[in-house]
XYZ file of C-alpha atoms in Angstrom:
678
model
C 0.000 0.000 0.000
C 2.686 2.496 1.033
C 4.899 1.685 -1.945
C 2.395 3.146 -4.374
C 2.113 6.515 -2.606
C 4.626 9.257 -2.100
C 6.170 9.169 1.378
C 7.324 12.471 2.802
C 9.070 13.496 5.971
C 6.630 13.700 8.888
C 4.267 11.013 7.507
C 2.708 8.753 10.143
C 3.068 5.150 8.990
C 2.197 1.676 10.252
C 4.493 -1.340 9.957
C 5.151 -4.517 11.926
C 8.027 -5.653 14.098
C 7.998 -9.424 14.674
C 4.293 -9.469 13.899
C 3.459 -6.602 16.280
C 1.774 -3.512 14.844
C 3.911 -0.356 15.299
C 3.452 3.359 14.393
C 6.336 5.659 13.499
C 6.999 8.988 11.769
C 9.220 9.153 8.680
C 12.370 11.168 9.310
C 14.644 10.930 6.279
C 15.297 8.823 3.220
C 17.942 6.125 3.291
C 19.362 5.118 -0.043
C 17.122 5.157 -3.064
C 13.937 3.738 -1.564
C 14.218 3.130 2.172
C 13.085 5.524 4.882
C 14.292 6.012 8.410
C 11.251 6.223 10.727
C 11.210 7.101 14.447
C 8.670 5.466 16.740
C 7.237 6.900 19.959
C 10.086 5.337 21.959
C 12.622 7.211 19.876
C 13.825 4.023 18.178
C 14.901 4.255 14.538
C 13.721 1.752 11.924
C 15.034 1.401 8.371
C 11.990 0.469 6.284
C 11.570 -0.687 2.751
C 8.401 0.684 1.124
C 6.923 -2.843 1.057
C 6.930 -2.963 4.874
C 4.695 0.084 5.193
C 1.167 -1.279 5.666
C -0.651 2.047 6.063
C 0.173 5.738 5.962
C -1.946 8.455 7.522
C -2.855 11.117 4.964
C -3.384 14.855 5.303
C -1.183 15.909 8.217
C 2.441 15.925 9.371
C 3.426 14.390 12.710
C 6.206 14.213 15.216
C 7.007 10.954 17.056
C 5.717 12.590 20.238
C 2.262 12.931 18.598
C 1.765 9.166 18.342
C 0.301 8.496 21.848
C -2.231 11.300 21.419
C -3.149 10.044 17.951
C -3.768 6.526 19.303
C -5.988 7.948 22.037
C -8.065 9.699 19.363
C -8.333 6.442 17.395
C -9.433 4.297 20.347
C -13.130 5.316 20.483
C -13.661 4.176 16.899
C -12.250 0.645 17.377
C -15.533 -1.193 17.859
C -15.433 -4.476 15.859
C -19.230 -4.754 15.985
C -19.488 -1.717 13.737
C -17.993 -3.836 10.935
C -21.072 -6.066 10.918
C -23.197 -2.928 10.364
C -21.023 -1.866 7.439
C -21.060 -5.389 5.975
C -24.857 -5.557 6.117
C -25.022 -2.242 4.236
C -22.492 -3.336 1.582
C -23.049 -7.057 1.107
C -25.944 -6.827 -1.356
C -24.055 -4.497 -3.678
C -20.835 -6.459 -3.182
C -18.659 -3.401 -3.791
C -15.248 -3.033 -2.170
C -14.298 -0.206 0.157
C -11.135 1.564 1.297
C -10.434 2.625 4.866
C -11.544 6.210 4.192
C -14.742 4.885 2.538
C -15.509 2.839 5.631
C -14.739 5.784 7.903
C -17.190 7.920 5.970
C -19.811 5.133 6.053
C -19.474 4.356 9.752
C -18.427 7.619 11.302
C -19.274 10.271 8.650
C -15.744 11.473 9.209
C -12.686 11.011 6.977
C -10.186 12.724 9.258
C -6.986 10.728 10.088
C -8.100 9.079 13.368
C -11.350 7.491 12.045
C -9.622 6.546 8.767
C -6.851 4.775 10.649
C -9.427 3.146 12.905
C -11.284 1.897 9.824
C -8.004 0.476 8.486
C -7.366 -1.302 11.772
C -10.868 -2.780 11.811
C -10.573 -4.026 8.234
C -7.034 -5.351 8.634
C -7.943 -7.298 11.783
C -11.260 -8.575 10.441
C -11.470 -12.308 9.625
C -15.232 -12.519 9.147
C -16.897 -9.883 6.995
C -14.336 -8.513 4.508
C -11.467 -9.894 2.457
C -8.663 -7.767 1.016
C -8.277 -7.581 -2.726
C -5.569 -5.154 -3.916
C -6.275 -1.841 -2.134
C -9.933 -2.649 -1.522
C -11.797 -4.721 1.069
C -14.679 -6.668 -0.480
C -17.631 -7.891 1.603
C -17.869 -11.687 1.860
C -21.091 -13.411 0.846
C -23.766 -14.264 3.402
C -22.925 -17.981 3.120
C -19.207 -17.358 3.631
C -19.815 -15.212 6.696
C -22.158 -17.829 8.178
C -19.553 -20.570 7.653
C -16.745 -18.483 9.187
C -18.908 -17.608 12.178
C -19.729 -21.297 12.628
C -16.034 -22.189 12.515
C -15.254 -19.507 15.075
C -18.004 -20.787 17.359
C -16.665 -24.317 17.027
C -13.147 -23.171 17.826
C -14.337 -21.163 20.823
C -16.242 -24.213 22.049
C -13.089 -26.312 21.688
C -11.124 -23.758 23.644
C -13.719 -23.762 26.422
C -13.732 -27.582 26.482
C -9.951 -27.679 26.602
C -9.820 -25.240 29.507
C -12.543 -27.166 31.333
C -10.682 -30.439 30.712
C -7.507 -29.157 32.323
C -9.559 -27.821 35.239
C -10.957 -31.326 35.790
C -7.494 -32.847 35.367
C -6.142 -30.625 38.136
C -9.088 -31.561 40.359
C -8.489 -35.263 39.722
C -4.759 -34.918 40.411
C -5.681 -33.199 43.681
C -7.831 -36.284 44.493
C -11.027 -34.263 44.302
C -14.177 -35.881 42.944
C -14.484 -35.388 39.189
C -17.328 -36.005 36.774
C -15.719 -36.391 33.356
C -17.662 -34.926 30.433
C -18.275 -36.428 26.997
C -16.054 -33.704 25.595
C -13.129 -35.152 27.596
C -13.355 -38.530 25.895
C -11.133 -37.712 22.900
C -8.335 -36.350 25.105
C -8.494 -39.227 27.571
C -8.574 -41.759 24.736
C -5.550 -40.091 23.142
C -3.609 -40.700 26.370
C -4.769 -44.309 26.427
C -3.753 -44.891 22.815
C -0.326 -43.347 23.465
C 0.239 -45.657 26.437
C -0.949 -48.710 24.477
C 0.524 -48.116 21.022
C 3.438 -45.686 21.275
C 4.633 -46.436 17.742
C 1.757 -44.403 16.267
C 1.457 -40.605 16.110
C -0.041 -39.209 19.313
C 0.267 -35.433 19.003
C -2.770 -34.613 21.173
C -1.572 -36.827 24.032
C 1.875 -35.290 23.890
C 0.366 -31.786 23.953
C -1.602 -32.704 27.091
C 1.514 -34.091 28.787
C 3.526 -31.020 27.795
C 0.824 -28.696 29.171
C 1.082 -30.552 32.488
C 4.897 -30.305 32.463
C 5.265 -34.089 32.159
C 7.592 -35.986 29.870
C 6.038 -36.844 26.528
C 6.463 -40.619 26.742
C 4.092 -43.613 26.777
C 5.122 -44.334 30.365
C 4.210 -40.763 31.363
C 0.805 -41.189 29.678
C 0.227 -44.397 31.649
C 1.257 -42.728 34.910
C -1.064 -39.776 34.229
C -4.002 -42.113 33.602
C -3.232 -43.846 36.910
C -2.918 -40.499 38.719
C -6.256 -39.421 37.253
C -7.898 -42.595 38.540
C -8.751 -43.691 35.013
C -6.499 -46.759 35.137
C -5.230 -48.889 37.962
C -1.471 -49.199 38.621
C -1.716 -52.743 37.227
C -3.999 -51.937 34.306
C -4.234 -54.867 31.883
C -2.564 -53.371 28.822
C -2.612 -56.730 27.026
C -6.398 -56.788 27.217
C -6.714 -53.141 26.199
C -4.420 -53.681 23.198
C -6.500 -56.637 22.048
C -9.732 -56.465 20.082
C -11.597 -58.236 22.895
C -14.486 -56.001 24.045
C -14.320 -54.901 27.673
C -18.038 -54.148 27.874
C -21.241 -55.302 26.250
C -22.977 -52.792 23.954
C -26.281 -51.559 25.316
C -28.208 -53.196 22.475
C -26.793 -56.597 23.540
C -27.759 -55.984 27.165
C -31.245 -54.965 26.023
C -31.678 -58.250 24.127
C -30.411 -60.188 27.158
C -32.962 -58.472 29.406
C -35.720 -59.169 26.919
C -34.801 -62.871 26.808
C -34.639 -62.986 30.606
C -38.174 -61.613 30.801
C -39.590 -63.537 27.828
C -37.462 -66.502 26.711
C -37.700 -67.577 23.095
C -40.034 -70.496 22.311
C -38.150 -73.772 22.684
C -37.387 -75.177 19.237
C -36.932 -78.625 20.827
C -40.498 -79.427 21.901
C -39.869 -83.131 22.565
C -37.039 -83.041 25.068
C -36.135 -86.293 26.782
C -37.115 -86.036 30.446
C -34.074 -87.047 32.510
C -35.075 -85.196 35.650
C -35.230 -88.528 37.508
C -31.445 -88.942 37.193
C -29.087 -87.812 39.924
C -26.917 -85.095 38.345
C -23.551 -83.935 39.700
C -21.972 -80.669 38.559
C -18.265 -80.527 39.438
C -16.301 -77.289 39.139
C -13.951 -74.959 40.980
C -15.658 -73.125 43.794
C -15.287 -69.808 41.959
C -16.923 -71.082 38.741
C -20.212 -69.375 37.974
C -20.910 -70.615 34.430
C -21.962 -74.217 35.126
C -21.995 -75.865 31.730
C -21.725 -79.608 32.402
C -23.156 -82.243 34.729
C -22.688 -86.019 35.089
C -25.069 -88.882 35.788
C -24.906 -92.672 36.042
C -27.952 -94.641 34.873
C -28.080 -98.244 36.084
C -29.672 -100.266 33.296
C -32.266 -102.957 34.039
C -31.553 -106.698 34.151
C -27.892 -106.214 34.950
C -27.098 -104.781 31.512
C -24.517 -102.456 33.024
C -24.627 -98.687 33.200
C -25.012 -95.745 30.907
C -22.934 -92.666 31.604
C -24.702 -89.382 30.958
C -22.845 -86.172 30.263
C -25.281 -83.262 30.322
C -24.180 -80.052 28.634
C -25.878 -76.700 29.179
C -28.056 -75.578 26.267
C -27.551 -71.817 25.729
C -28.860 -72.070 22.149
C -32.234 -72.353 23.871
C -31.872 -68.626 24.624
C -29.999 -67.475 21.530
C -31.405 -66.889 18.077
C -28.922 -67.242 15.232
C -27.890 -63.845 13.922
C -29.350 -61.849 16.815
C -27.331 -59.367 18.863
C -26.430 -62.005 21.472
C -25.180 -64.444 18.867
C -23.138 -61.878 16.941
C -21.555 -60.488 20.124
C -20.631 -63.995 21.301
C -19.127 -64.661 17.873
C -17.117 -61.444 18.098
C -15.773 -62.421 21.525
C -15.276 -66.088 20.552
C -14.696 -67.179 24.153
C -15.031 -66.184 27.776
C -11.827 -64.675 29.094
C -10.410 -66.099 32.324
C -8.012 -63.646 33.942
C -6.464 -63.524 37.425
C -8.580 -60.441 38.125
C -11.807 -62.176 37.094
C -13.781 -63.568 34.198
C -15.143 -61.629 31.234
C -18.023 -63.670 29.883
C -18.847 -64.413 26.254
C -22.502 -63.760 27.136
C -23.904 -61.125 29.526
C -23.370 -62.546 33.000
C -27.045 -62.502 34.006
C -27.730 -64.983 31.211
C -24.477 -66.941 31.431
C -24.676 -67.598 35.171
C -28.474 -67.720 35.244
C -30.795 -69.512 32.817
C -27.935 -70.699 30.572
C -26.231 -72.568 33.438
C -27.081 -75.908 35.027
C -28.309 -74.657 38.383
C -28.750 -76.979 41.323
C -32.365 -77.800 42.098
C -33.780 -76.228 38.926
C -35.145 -77.959 35.826
C -32.706 -77.031 33.064
C -32.677 -77.617 29.302
C -29.577 -79.577 28.264
C -27.963 -81.498 25.444
C -27.354 -84.925 26.984
C -24.920 -87.564 25.736
C -25.617 -91.113 26.927
C -22.645 -93.487 26.561
C -22.134 -97.190 27.281
C -18.477 -98.251 27.476
C -17.129 -101.668 26.631
C -14.805 -103.552 28.974
C -11.714 -101.843 27.584
C -13.157 -98.326 27.771
C -14.148 -97.852 24.140
C -17.577 -96.557 23.165
C -19.971 -99.513 22.798
C -23.147 -97.499 22.277
C -24.258 -93.895 22.544
C -27.216 -91.567 22.107
C -27.698 -87.803 22.039
C -30.852 -86.015 23.150
C -32.129 -82.527 23.778
C -33.211 -83.070 27.366
C -34.498 -81.736 30.639
C -32.435 -82.389 33.769
C -32.485 -81.317 37.401
C -28.964 -80.923 38.855
C -28.841 -82.563 42.267
C -25.445 -81.625 43.694
C -23.173 -78.648 43.090
C -19.741 -80.101 43.976
C -16.216 -78.767 43.920
C -13.202 -80.827 42.869
C -12.181 -80.939 46.523
C -15.613 -82.315 47.473
C -15.307 -85.135 44.936
C -11.729 -85.989 45.951
C -12.847 -86.235 49.559
C -15.823 -88.430 48.598
C -13.555 -90.740 46.615
C -11.037 -90.902 49.438
C -13.713 -91.693 52.012
C -15.598 -94.074 49.702
C -18.992 -92.490 50.393
C -21.464 -95.350 50.012
C -24.483 -93.090 49.604
C -23.077 -91.792 46.307
C -21.764 -94.860 44.433
C -22.153 -92.954 41.165
C -19.078 -90.863 42.003
C -16.859 -93.947 42.347
C -18.322 -95.373 39.153
C -17.594 -92.171 37.241
C -14.019 -92.129 38.562
C -13.460 -95.757 37.557
C -14.955 -95.123 34.121
C -12.641 -92.147 33.693
C -9.638 -94.288 34.592
C -10.787 -96.961 32.132
C -11.158 -94.324 29.408
C -7.705 -92.960 30.082
C -6.261 -96.455 29.824
C -8.136 -97.071 26.559
C -6.915 -93.814 25.037
C -3.386 -94.793 26.005
C -3.760 -97.949 23.912
C -4.874 -95.695 21.049
C -1.636 -93.708 21.213
C -2.588 -90.771 23.454
C 0.291 -88.700 24.752
C 0.112 -87.695 28.411
C 2.073 -84.556 29.302
C 1.684 -83.487 32.886
C 3.221 -80.189 33.893
C 2.438 -78.188 37.037
C -0.478 -75.861 36.307
C -0.841 -72.672 38.313
C -4.042 -70.852 39.144
C -3.421 -67.134 39.771
C -6.132 -65.104 41.502
C -5.979 -61.381 42.263
C -8.253 -59.698 44.788
C -8.510 -55.916 44.512
C -4.917 -55.809 43.229
C -3.771 -56.039 46.848
C -3.642 -59.792 47.245
C -2.166 -62.210 44.710
C -2.747 -65.904 45.291
C -0.956 -68.599 43.277
C -2.085 -72.198 43.738
C -0.833 -75.323 41.960
C -3.796 -77.254 40.595
C -3.527 -80.860 41.717
C -3.802 -83.469 38.991
C -6.398 -85.140 41.193
C -8.840 -87.952 40.475
C -11.717 -85.470 40.371
C -10.067 -83.336 37.691
C -9.114 -86.425 35.694
C -12.701 -87.635 36.051
C -14.204 -84.465 34.608
C -11.540 -84.157 31.893
C -12.122 -87.723 30.669
C -15.894 -87.283 30.581
C -15.509 -84.111 28.513
C -13.111 -85.846 26.094
C -15.557 -88.760 25.827
C -18.359 -86.334 24.957
C -16.185 -84.765 22.245
C -15.526 -88.173 20.709
C -19.225 -89.136 20.742
C -20.318 -85.809 19.207
C -17.674 -86.187 16.504
C -18.770 -89.757 15.700
C -22.410 -88.678 15.445
C -21.504 -85.832 13.115
C -19.348 -88.082 10.939
C -22.033 -90.781 10.710
C -24.665 -88.219 9.671
C -22.408 -86.031 7.520
C -22.863 -82.963 9.731
C -20.166 -80.282 9.374
C -18.847 -79.307 12.814
C -15.778 -77.471 14.122
C -13.611 -80.598 14.458
C -10.394 -80.331 16.423
C -7.294 -82.393 15.725
C -3.560 -82.530 16.271
C -0.975 -83.875 13.823
C 1.162 -86.813 14.936
C 4.301 -85.446 16.595
C 7.854 -86.644 15.986
C 8.819 -87.681 19.490
C 12.392 -88.294 20.637
C 13.473 -91.945 20.748
C 12.571 -93.744 23.980
C 16.229 -94.176 24.938
C 16.793 -90.430 24.531
C 13.791 -89.598 26.733
C 14.956 -92.047 29.417
C 18.186 -90.068 29.730
C 16.145 -87.095 30.949
C 14.966 -86.917 34.562
C 11.409 -88.172 34.965
C 8.731 -85.615 35.712
C 8.597 -82.014 34.447
C 11.927 -82.172 32.551
C 10.843 -85.155 30.472
C 7.323 -83.744 30.066
C 8.790 -80.441 28.904
C 10.846 -82.247 26.249
C 7.707 -83.997 25.013
C 5.700 -80.783 25.051
C 8.203 -79.101 22.748
C 7.572 -81.786 20.125
C 3.780 -81.427 20.108
C 2.377 -79.608 17.050
C -0.333 -77.015 17.547
C -3.865 -78.319 17.484
C -5.905 -77.543 14.398
C -9.557 -76.787 13.766
C -11.552 -77.378 10.603
C -14.881 -78.682 9.368
C -13.459 -82.062 8.338
C -12.646 -84.791 10.889
C -8.963 -85.159 11.715
C -7.140 -87.411 14.142
C -6.176 -85.860 17.472
C -2.805 -87.426 18.241
C -2.502 -86.013 21.748
C -5.866 -87.436 22.826
C -5.454 -90.676 20.875
C -8.788 -90.175 19.094
C -9.549 -90.546 15.397
C -12.296 -87.963 15.667
C -12.948 -85.217 18.194
C -14.912 -82.014 18.559
C -15.554 -79.707 21.492
C -19.170 -79.374 22.631
C -18.914 -79.201 26.422
C -18.521 -75.435 26.932
C -21.158 -73.678 24.801
C -21.568 -70.859 27.342
C -17.915 -69.902 27.070
C -16.644 -71.138 23.663
C -18.337 -70.042 20.479
C -17.185 -73.043 18.424
C -18.972 -75.287 20.959
C -22.087 -73.159 20.468
C -21.836 -73.668 16.706
C -21.682 -77.429 17.233
C -24.830 -77.246 19.384
C -26.737 -75.343 16.707
C -25.813 -77.996 14.139
C -26.430 -81.059 16.330
C -29.748 -79.858 17.736
C -31.080 -78.997 14.267
C -30.224 -82.498 13.045
C -31.791 -84.116 16.103
C -35.030 -82.206 15.369
C -34.936 -83.193 11.712
C -34.542 -79.552 10.649
C -32.186 -78.274 7.916
C -28.717 -77.520 9.256
C -28.294 -73.794 10.043
C -24.795 -73.712 8.483
C -23.518 -75.121 5.217
C -19.950 -76.391 5.088
C -18.778 -73.162 3.469
C -20.597 -70.915 5.956
C -19.297 -72.900 8.905
C -15.729 -72.833 7.555
C -15.828 -69.045 7.242
C -17.161 -68.558 10.781
C -14.707 -71.067 12.274
C -11.795 -69.305 10.595
C -12.829 -65.930 12.042
C -13.652 -67.260 15.507
C -10.421 -69.264 15.736
C -8.349 -66.140 15.111
C -10.251 -64.263 17.842
C -9.907 -67.184 20.261
C -6.146 -67.330 19.682
C -5.889 -63.636 20.503
C -7.925 -64.199 23.688
C -5.658 -67.105 24.683
C -2.618 -64.872 24.205
C -4.172 -62.194 26.436
C -4.801 -64.827 29.135
C -1.224 -66.086 28.904
C 0.305 -62.585 28.985
C -1.907 -61.503 31.887
C -1.032 -64.576 33.934
C 2.653 -63.988 33.308
C 2.339 -60.326 34.332
C 0.732 -61.234 37.655
C 3.238 -64.034 38.181
C 6.086 -61.535 37.837
C 4.221 -59.022 40.006
C 3.891 -61.676 42.709
C 7.634 -62.314 42.568
C 8.353 -58.561 42.589
C 6.341 -58.214 45.800
C 8.240 -61.063 47.480
C 11.916 -60.165 47.017
C 13.009 -61.820 50.283
C 11.525 -65.221 49.436
C 13.892 -68.039 48.491
C 12.452 -70.242 45.737
C 13.239 -73.847 44.871
C 13.651 -74.127 41.096
C 14.156 -76.967 38.642
C 16.280 -76.626 35.496
C 13.743 -77.544 32.799
C 15.488 -77.072 29.461
C 18.050 -74.989 27.639
C 17.120 -71.846 25.779
C 20.685 -71.020 24.668
C 23.034 -73.578 26.160
C 26.177 -71.884 24.811
C 25.225 -68.743 26.755
C 24.193 -70.756 29.832
C 20.608 -69.508 29.503
C 17.844 -71.934 30.371
C 14.250 -72.257 31.508
C 13.625 -72.802 35.203
C 10.473 -74.006 36.925
C 9.525 -72.428 40.247
C 7.982 -75.575 41.623
C 5.893 -73.939 44.346
C 4.284 -71.560 41.858
C 4.221 -73.511 38.590
C 5.924 -70.579 36.831
C 8.394 -71.172 33.993
C 10.886 -68.330 33.564
C 14.218 -67.715 31.794
C 17.461 -67.515 33.778
C 21.158 -67.099 33.040
C 23.136 -69.487 35.213
C 26.410 -68.404 36.767
C 27.804 -71.925 36.986
C 27.527 -75.230 35.118
C 24.178 -76.964 35.637
C 22.414 -79.961 34.152
C 18.778 -80.491 33.235
C 16.916 -81.650 36.308
C 19.213 -79.856 38.762
C 17.507 -78.099 41.635
C 18.663 -74.675 42.791
C 17.640 -71.989 45.224
C 17.103 -68.511 43.826
C 15.910 -65.141 45.010
C 14.429 -62.311 42.944
C 16.976 -59.548 42.438
C 14.732 -57.360 40.256
C 11.443 -57.616 38.427
C 9.581 -55.325 36.051
C 6.273 -56.908 35.037
C 5.496 -54.092 32.585
C 8.707 -54.792 30.680
C 8.411 -58.580 31.165
C 11.789 -58.651 32.899
C 12.770 -60.878 35.814
C 16.251 -61.390 37.303
C 17.288 -63.895 39.930
C 20.360 -64.457 42.023
C 21.414 -67.998 42.828
C 22.305 -69.205 46.288
C 25.591 -71.054 46.592
C 26.021 -72.493 50.065
C 25.373 -69.530 52.392
C 26.150 -66.594 50.102
C 24.046 -65.467 47.134
C 25.772 -64.695 43.849
C 23.943 -62.481 41.410
C 23.059 -63.685 37.952
C 20.578 -62.083 35.597
C 18.264 -62.715 32.702
């Protein structure tokens, strides 16, 4: 603007210094084009004509006049007056200069109102846009859009300020009600803590504003400090795709089914309510999905074993919200901190379960064994049962030990299980028995680790479930019903003489375990080498495994004489998807158990642990796998002296970081500990 007009000594001009508007009075030329200007502070500025943004016309000034001039300008600087001018000019769409606007708004074209008009136009971002030396009014639509954007931005600013107010309250341990507008910021912190490899600019801005380091660990610590996460938050679960909560629409369907169950598609259920039914589970188990009976056949024809499986398909309609959510979850999740059910808990632990004393729909498998333990005859029925006893494994072990005469069925079931195990052994089953730990956490304050005994009661239940899987598979094969069959390829085991060189027990079992291929699932029958069965499917946990639920849908439809709900192709597609989800869930369970195992060790640094050298990880580096026998935990360790597989040592935790999956032990040699690490 200034470059096109003649500049003379004593001209009041506007320019900018580091973005700040400044007024000065021209004093003298410098070179061919530049001017030396003096501001009100007496500072000199060498200015190119292009830097002059506005020059006041009509009068000559001294630098000392600038404060007075600005005082005269101040009354005219009302931004709201621009809206008035815009409304007058927008229809014609003609551009204006600063003097034009001064005349329009103030009826005065003297220097102060003209400069005020320039200031208003130059600062305006809503009503006018500059084009050459003119300011053209924006259209009505453009102004409306800009005003909307400004309102949105102001709202964001208010939300941001309110968020940090709530953050400070939460950090001060004051009660805080988080708003919906906080969700994006809180989720950005969560995502930064969970997946630091991605871009997390918003989270880093929040941390910077709170004077915290901009790291994933700092994000995690802030979430803990805010009370959003616990100090031992399950990051494995949060990183997975497993849903933490049920959508409201799923809960609504569950409530509707609780109030008004679907009509039973199996109208001719076999009434087995006269049978004594035992359910056997851990005390903490709430989803009761199997029960056992013994039916003594007339005329001394022996006995029929009954395995009754809960019938959740009675309350699920294929393709409804419950079914699709269960398919998405694929399995119930069993974590040290508690179970996350595949179905809403009110259904899973209520009408879906086999509850003592109540008449329950079931899918019942009746089996007669031959003298060797093979299946002589079997039948499958949609049934009604009435569970008689809710027993724990400890209850059954005690009954077997005492030989309770009033319940001969328990002894018969145990003997049948032993016979089945022996028969499977003749079929090539591979028994691998390693210590199995159960880790329970109560309120994050108390960690309990218990070794699960390989007791007769657990063997009893396991064998009955395997038997049921064989019978269901045989039925499906005989009737050409596609099911999710499970198998395991034949492993290449070490030669017998090589195995005998290893110490018996966990070391030898560990060597065998390493040779076992992963189990496989498909819609075609396949031999299960580990179980010693030519055909096998899982049907005994339909409340907590979706593939078992699929098998129930198929079997029950065939028993009714209805068309199968799934073709081979449809079933294959679902099985493929569900298997991937189930593998992810299994990984979360394994990682979570390991975390709490390490946390338990971290909290007990003074404890001395007996360990067994299980196998080598890198023998050349003296790194192996040790088994903490009291806890059933297998962990890596770098030995500081020569050891052999099967050796027993005493170790103490020297450091542990569960978050980083790091554990270090020091070995005890005679009376003095020597530090080693891994």
